[in-house]
JSON list of C-alpha atoms in Angstrom, two decimals:
[
{"chain": "N", "resi": 1, "resn": "ALA", "atom": "CA", "xyz": [76.06, 5.88, -44.42]},
{"chain": "N", "resi": 2, "resn": "ASP", "atom": "CA", "xyz": [73.76, 8.84, -44.21]},
{"chain": "N", "resi": 3, "resn": "PRO", "atom": "CA", "xyz": [72.35, 10.13, -47.52]},
{"chain": "N", "resi": 4, "resn": "VAL", "atom": "CA", "xyz": [73.58, 12.97, -49.30]},
{"chain": "N", "resi": 5, "resn": "LEU", "atom": "CA", "xyz": [71.02, 15.91, -48.75]},
{"chain": "N", "resi": 6, "resn": "THR", "atom": "CA", "xyz": [70.85, 18.81, -51.08]},
{"chain": "N", "resi": 7, "resn": "THR", "atom": "CA", "xyz": [67.29, 20.09, -50.94]},
{"chain": "N", "resi": 8, "resn": "VAL", "atom": "CA", "xyz": [65.02, 21.41, -47.99]},
{"chain": "N", "resi": 9, "resn": "SER", "atom": "CA", "xyz": [62.53, 18.64, -48.93]},
{"chain": "N", "resi": 10, "resn": "GLU", "atom": "CA", "xyz": [65.30, 15.92, -48.46]},
{"chain": "N", "resi": 11, "resn": "TYR", "atom": "CA", "xyz": [66.40, 17.47, -45.08]},
{"chain": "N", "resi": 12, "resn": "LEU", "atom": "CA", "xyz": [62.69, 17.28, -43.98]},
{"chain": "N", "resi": 13, "resn": "ALA", "atom": "CA", "xyz": [62.36, 13.66, -45.13]},
{"chain": "N", "resi": 14, "resn": "TRP", "atom": "CA", "xyz": [65.57, 12.65, -43.32]},
{"chain": "N", "resi": 15, "resn": "SER", "atom": "CA", "xyz": [64.51, 14.55, -40.07]},
{"chain": "N", "resi": 16, "resn": "TYR", "atom": "CA", "xyz": [60.94, 12.99, -40.26]},
{"chain": "N", "resi": 17, "resn": "ALA", "atom": "CA", "xyz": [62.65, 9.58, -40.88]},
{"chain": "N", "resi": 18, "resn": "ASN", "atom": "CA", "xyz": [64.87, 9.83, -37.82]},
{"chain": "N", "resi": 19, "resn": "LEU", "atom": "CA", "xyz": [61.91, 10.87, -35.79]},
{"chain": "N", "resi": 20, "resn": "ALA", "atom": "CA", "xyz": [60.18, 7.65, -37.01]},
{"chain": "N", "resi": 21, "resn": "MET", "atom": "CA", "xyz": [63.23, 5.55, -36.02]},
{"chain": "N", "resi": 22, "resn": "ALA", "atom": "CA", "xyz": [63.34, 7.21, -32.48]},
{"chain": "N", "resi": 23, "resn": "ASP", "atom": "CA", "xyz": [59.48, 6.47, -32.08]},
{"chain": "N", "resi": 24, "resn": "ALA", "atom": "CA", "xyz": [59.92, 2.77, -33.11]},
{"chain": "N", "resi": 25, "resn": "ALA", "atom": "CA", "xyz": [62.92, 2.43, -30.54]},
{"chain": "N", "resi": 26, "resn": "LEU", "atom": "CA", "xyz": [60.74, 4.13, -27.75]},
{"chain": "N", "resi": 27, "resn": "GLY", "atom": "CA", "xyz": [57.96, 1.79, -28.72]},
{"chain": "N", "resi": 28, "resn": "ASP", "atom": "CA", "xyz": [60.26, -1.08, -28.28]},
{"chain": "N", "resi": 29, "resn": "GLN", "atom": "CA", "xyz": [61.65, 0.31, -25.11]},
{"chain": "N", "resi": 30, "resn": "ALA", "atom": "CA", "xyz": [65.24, -0.29, -26.69]},
{"chain": "N", "resi": 31, "resn": "GLU", "atom": "CA", "xyz": [68.05, 1.33, -25.05]},
{"chain": "N", "resi": 32, "resn": "ARG", "atom": "CA", "xyz": [69.78, 1.66, -28.61]},
{"chain": "N", "resi": 33, "resn": "HIS", "atom": "CA", "xyz": [68.69, 1.86, -32.03]},
{"chain": "N", "resi": 34, "resn": "GLY", "atom": "CA", "xyz": [68.77, -1.72, -33.66]},
{"chain": "N", "resi": 35, "resn": "ARG", "atom": "CA", "xyz": [69.01, -2.92, -37.31]},
{"chain": "N", "resi": 36, "resn": "THR", "atom": "CA", "xyz": [65.13, -2.73, -37.46]},
{"chain": "N", "resi": 37, "resn": "HIS", "atom": "CA", "xyz": [65.06, 0.99, -36.34]},
{"chain": "N", "resi": 38, "resn": "PHE", "atom": "CA", "xyz": [67.70, 1.97, -38.90]},
{"chain": "N", "resi": 39, "resn": "ALA", "atom": "CA", "xyz": [65.98, 0.08, -41.55]},
{"chain": "N", "resi": 40, "resn": "ILE", "atom": "CA", "xyz": [62.74, 1.85, -40.80]},
{"chain": "N", "resi": 41, "resn": "ARG", "atom": "CA", "xyz": [64.46, 5.21, -41.02]},
{"chain": "N", "resi": 42, "resn": "ASN", "atom": "CA", "xyz": [66.27, 4.26, -44.50]},
{"chain": "N", "resi": 43, "resn": "LYS", "atom": "CA", "xyz": [63.13, 2.87, -46.01]},
{"chain": "N", "resi": 44, "resn": "LEU", "atom": "CA", "xyz": [60.91, 5.89, -44.97]},
{"chain": "N", "resi": 45, "resn": "CYS", "atom": "CA", "xyz": [63.54, 8.36, -46.06]},
{"chain": "N", "resi": 46, "resn": "HIS", "atom": "CA", "xyz": [64.03, 6.91, -49.39]},
{"chain": "N", "resi": 47, "resn": "GLY", "atom": "CA", "xyz": [60.07, 6.46, -49.99]},
{"chain": "N", "resi": 48, "resn": "LEU", "atom": "CA", "xyz": [59.61, 10.17, -48.90]},
{"chain": "N", "resi": 49, "resn": "VAL", "atom": "CA", "xyz": [62.19, 11.42, -51.19]},
{"chain": "N", "resi": 50, "resn": "SER", "atom": "CA", "xyz": [61.09, 9.26, -54.23]},
{"chain": "N", "resi": 51, "resn": "GLY", "atom": "CA", "xyz": [57.43, 10.25, -53.71]},
{"chain": "N", "resi": 52, "resn": "THR", "atom": "CA", "xyz": [56.36, 6.20, -52.95]},
{"chain": "N", "resi": 53, "resn": "MET", "atom": "CA", "xyz": [55.52, 7.19, -49.23]},
{"chain": "N", "resi": 54, "resn": "SER", "atom": "CA", "xyz": [54.15, 10.30, -47.63]},
{"chain": "N", "resi": 55, "resn": "MET", "atom": "CA", "xyz": [54.24, 11.61, -44.03]},
{"chain": "N", "resi": 56, "resn": "ARG", "atom": "CA", "xyz": [51.25, 10.75, -41.81]},
{"chain": "N", "resi": 57, "resn": "SER", "atom": "CA", "xyz": [48.55, 13.22, -42.04]},
{"chain": "N", "resi": 58, "resn": "LEU", "atom": "CA", "xyz": [48.07, 15.89, -39.46]},
{"chain": "N", "resi": 59, "resn": "CYS", "atom": "CA", "xyz": [44.66, 14.48, -38.99]},
{"chain": "N", "resi": 60, "resn": "HIS", "atom": "CA", "xyz": [46.43, 11.75, -37.30]},
{"chain": "N", "resi": 61, "resn": "ASP", "atom": "CA", "xyz": [48.13, 14.17, -34.98]},
{"chain": "N", "resi": 62, "resn": "GLU", "atom": "CA", "xyz": [44.92, 16.01, -34.22]},
{"chain": "N", "resi": 63, "resn": "ARG", "atom": "CA", "xyz": [43.40, 12.72, -33.12]},
{"chain": "N", "resi": 64, "resn": "LEU", "atom": "CA", "xyz": [46.26, 12.10, -30.67]},
{"chain": "N", "resi": 65, "resn": "LYS", "atom": "CA", "xyz": [45.98, 16.00, -29.53]},
{"chain": "N", "resi": 66, "resn": "MET", "atom": "CA", "xyz": [42.29, 15.14, -28.63]},
{"chain": "N", "resi": 67, "resn": "THR", "atom": "CA", "xyz": [43.13, 12.06, -26.68]},
{"chain": "N", "resi": 68, "resn": "LEU", "atom": "CA", "xyz": [46.08, 13.29, -24.76]},
{"chain": "N", "resi": 69, "resn": "PRO", "atom": "CA", "xyz": [45.41, 14.90, -21.38]},
{"chain": "N", "resi": 70, "resn": "GLN", "atom": "CA", "xyz": [45.12, 18.93, -21.72]},
{"chain": "N", "resi": 71, "resn": "ALA", "atom": "CA", "xyz": [48.71, 19.86, -20.63]},
{"chain": "N", "resi": 72, "resn": "CYS", "atom": "CA", "xyz": [51.37, 22.39, -21.85]},
{"chain": "N", "resi": 73, "resn": "TYR", "atom": "CA", "xyz": [53.16, 20.76, -24.80]},
{"chain": "N", "resi": 74, "resn": "TYR", "atom": "CA", "xyz": [56.31, 22.46, -23.77]},
{"chain": "N", "resi": 75, "resn": "CYS", "atom": "CA", "xyz": [56.64, 21.87, -20.00]},
{"chain": "N", "resi": 76, "resn": "GLY", "atom": "CA", "xyz": [53.73, 19.36, -19.19]},
{"chain": "N", "resi": 77, "resn": "SER", "atom": "CA", "xyz": [51.85, 21.76, -16.77]},
{"chain": "N", "resi": 78, "resn": "ASN", "atom": "CA", "xyz": [48.09, 21.72, -16.76]},
{"chain": "N", "resi": 79, "resn": "ALA", "atom": "CA", "xyz": [47.55, 25.01, -15.00]},
{"chain": "N", "resi": 80, "resn": "ASN", "atom": "CA", "xyz": [46.53, 28.16, -16.87]},
{"chain": "N", "resi": 81, "resn": "LEU", "atom": "CA", "xyz": [46.47, 26.69, -20.44]},
{"chain": "N", "resi": 82, "resn": "ALA", "atom": "CA", "xyz": [46.09, 28.68, -23.49]},
{"chain": "N", "resi": 83, "resn": "VAL", "atom": "CA", "xyz": [46.33, 28.05, -27.25]},
{"chain": "N", "resi": 84, "resn": "ASP", "atom": "CA", "xyz": [49.77, 28.73, -28.77]},
{"chain": "N", "resi": 85, "resn": "HIS", "atom": "CA", "xyz": [50.73, 28.64, -32.47]},
{"chain": "N", "resi": 86, "resn": "LEU", "atom": "CA", "xyz": [53.53, 26.14, -32.87]},
{"chain": "N", "resi": 87, "resn": "ILE", "atom": "CA", "xyz": [55.14, 28.06, -35.66]},
{"chain": "N", "resi": 88, "resn": "PRO", "atom": "CA", "xyz": [54.07, 31.68, -34.76]},
{"chain": "N", "resi": 89, "resn": "ARG", "atom": "CA", "xyz": [51.84, 33.70, -37.22]},
{"chain": "N", "resi": 90, "resn": "ILE", "atom": "CA", "xyz": [54.58, 36.41, -37.26]},
{"chain": "N", "resi": 91, "resn": "LYS", "atom": "CA", "xyz": [57.12, 33.71, -38.72]},
{"chain": "N", "resi": 92, "resn": "GLY", "atom": "CA", "xyz": [54.30, 32.62, -41.26]},
{"chain": "N", "resi": 93, "resn": "GLY", "atom": "CA", "xyz": [52.61, 30.00, -39.22]},
{"chain": "N", "resi": 94, "resn": "PRO", "atom": "CA", "xyz": [49.06, 29.32, -40.22]},
{"chain": "N", "resi": 95, "resn": "ASP", "atom": "CA", "xyz": [46.16, 30.35, -37.94]},
{"chain": "N", "resi": 96, "resn": "GLU", "atom": "CA", "xyz": [44.69, 26.87, -38.19]},
{"chain": "N", "resi": 97, "resn": "ALA", "atom": "CA", "xyz": [44.03, 24.25, -35.86]},
{"chain": "N", "resi": 98, "resn": "ASP", "atom": "CA", "xyz": [46.93, 22.08, -37.08]},
{"chain": "N", "resi": 99, "resn": "ASN", "atom": "CA", "xyz": [49.37, 24.77, -35.89]},
{"chain": "N", "resi": 100, "resn": "LEU", "atom": "CA", "xyz": [47.68, 25.11, -32.48]},
{"chain": "N", "resi": 101, "resn": "VAL", "atom": "CA", "xyz": [48.98, 23.28, -29.27]},
{"chain": "N", "resi": 102, "resn": "TRP", "atom": "CA", "xyz": [48.37, 23.88, -25.60]},
{"chain": "N", "resi": 103, "resn": "ALA", "atom": "CA", "xyz": [50.61, 25.88, -23.66]},
{"chain": "N", "resi": 104, "resn": "CYS", "atom": "CA", "xyz": [50.83, 27.21, -20.16]},
{"chain": "N", "resi": 105, "resn": "ARG", "atom": "CA", "xyz": [50.67, 30.92, -19.72]},
{"chain": "N", "resi": 106, "resn": "SER", "atom": "CA", "xyz": [54.20, 30.93, -18.55]},
{"chain": "N", "resi": 107, "resn": "CYS", "atom": "CA", "xyz": [55.54, 29.10, -21.75]},
{"chain": "N", "resi": 108, "resn": "ASN", "atom": "CA", "xyz": [53.17, 30.98, -24.09]},
{"chain": "N", "resi": 109, "resn": "SER", "atom": "CA", "xyz": [54.33, 34.33, -22.72]},
{"chain": "N", "resi": 110, "resn": "SER", "atom": "CA", "xyz": [58.10, 33.30, -22.72]},
{"chain": "N", "resi": 111, "resn": "LYS", "atom": "CA", "xyz": [57.84, 32.00, -26.17]},
{"chain": "N", "resi": 112, "resn": "GLN", "atom": "CA", "xyz": [56.29, 35.03, -27.68]},
{"chain": "N", "resi": 113, "resn": "GLY", "atom": "CA", "xyz": [56.69, 35.21, -31.32]},
{"chain": "N", "resi": 114, "resn": "ARG", "atom": "CA", "xyz": [59.89, 33.06, -31.48]},
{"chain": "N", "resi": 115, "resn": "ASP", "atom": "CA", "xyz": [60.17, 29.77, -33.37]},
{"chain": "N", "resi": 116, "resn": "MET", "atom": "CA", "xyz": [59.43, 26.61, -31.15]},
{"chain": "N", "resi": 117, "resn": "LEU", "atom": "CA", "xyz": [63.03, 25.14, -31.80]},
{"chain": "N", "resi": 118, "resn": "GLU", "atom": "CA", "xyz": [64.78, 28.45, -31.18]},
{"chain": "N", "resi": 119, "resn": "TRP", "atom": "CA", "xyz": [62.76, 28.96, -27.91]},
{"chain": "N", "resi": 120, "resn": "MET", "atom": "CA", "xyz": [63.41, 25.68, -26.78]},
{"chain": "N", "resi": 121, "resn": "ARG", "atom": "CA", "xyz": [67.17, 25.93, -27.51]},
{"chain": "N", "resi": 122, "resn": "LEU", "atom": "CA", "xyz": [67.33, 29.17, -25.46]},
{"chain": "N", "resi": 123, "resn": "ASN", "atom": "CA", "xyz": [65.62, 27.28, -22.47]},
{"chain": "N", "resi": 124, "resn": "GLU", "atom": "CA", "xyz": [68.01, 24.45, -22.79]},
{"chain": "N", "resi": 125, "resn": "SER", "atom": "CA", "xyz": [65.15, 21.98, -23.39]},
{"chain": "N", "resi": 126, "resn": "PHE", "atom": "CA", "xyz": [64.18, 19.43, -26.15]},
{"chain": "N", "resi": 127, "resn": "PRO", "atom": "CA", "xyz": [60.67, 18.81, -27.77]},
{"chain": "N", "resi": 128, "resn": "SER", "atom": "CA", "xyz": [59.04, 15.66, -27.64]},
{"chain": "N", "resi": 129, "resn": "VAL", "atom": "CA", "xyz": [59.07, 13.34, -30.54]},
{"chain": "N", "resi": 130, "resn": "TRP", "atom": "CA", "xyz": [55.38, 14.15, -31.12]},
{"chain": "N", "resi": 131, "resn": "LEU", "atom": "CA", "xyz": [56.00, 17.83, -31.06]},
{"chain": "N", "resi": 132, "resn": "LEU", "atom": "CA", "xyz": [59.03, 17.58, -33.53]},
{"chain": "N", "resi": 133, "resn": "ARG", "atom": "CA", "xyz": [56.92, 15.34, -35.94]},
{"chain": "N", "resi": 134, "resn": "ARG", "atom": "CA", "xyz": [54.15, 17.82, -35.87]},
{"chain": "N", "resi": 135, "resn": "TYR", "atom": "CA", "xyz": [56.62, 20.66, -36.43]},
{"chain": "N", "resi": 136, "resn": "ILE", "atom": "CA", "xyz": [58.26, 18.82, -39.38]},
{"chain": "N", "resi": 137, "resn": "LYS", "atom": "CA", "xyz": [54.87, 18.14, -41.09]},
{"chain": "N", "resi": 138, "resn": "LEU", "atom": "CA", "xyz": [54.00, 21.81, -40.79]},
{"chain": "N", "resi": 139, "resn": "ALA", "atom": "CA", "xyz": [57.40, 22.88, -42.33]},
{"chain": "N", "resi": 140, "resn": "ALA", "atom": "CA", "xyz": [56.93, 20.24, -45.07]},
{"chain": "N", "resi": 141, "resn": "ARG", "atom": "CA", "xyz": [53.59, 21.44, -45.95]},
{"chain": "N", "resi": 142, "resn": "TYR", "atom": "CA", "xyz": [54.78, 25.20, -46.01]},
{"chain": "N", "resi": 143, "resn": "CYS", "atom": "CA", "xyz": [57.74, 24.08, -48.21]},
{"chain": "N", "resi": 144, "resn": "ALA", "atom": "CA", "xyz": [55.37, 22.32, -50.60]},
{"chain": "N", "resi": 145, "resn": "ARG", "atom": "CA", "xyz": [53.06, 25.43, -51.41]}
]
C-alpha cells in the first residue's frame, strides 16, 4: 500500500523514490516493476522521510550533465543550444549552475517563464527520469530553506 503523505517533504520523497524505482527498472531493462524495484522505492522513501537517507547530491547530476552529449534536455535537438533555467527565475528558481540545462532556442522560447512540468504538460510530453530527478532535488532544496 502507498504511504499516507501529509507534507510537501513526504510527497517529494515519494516522488524521488518512484523515480529511483523507475531508474532501477530501466537499468534492468524490465518490462514491469518487480519486487526488487518496489523494495527500492519503499526503502528509499522511508529513509528519506525518516532522515536516515538523503537524495543524491546535485553534484552527481552535474557530472552526468557534463558527460552527456550537448543536446536540448526537452526535445533532444543539438541545434541552436542555449542555457535554460529548469525552474524559471521568475518562479523562484536560482540563477545557479544546478538549475541550468541545455535547451534549443525553440524549446527555450516556447517555455518562456513557465514551470518545466507545466510547459511539458501543455506540449503533451513527459520529461526524462533524469530531468524529473533533478527537478525534484531542486524543489526539495527550495522547500528545505
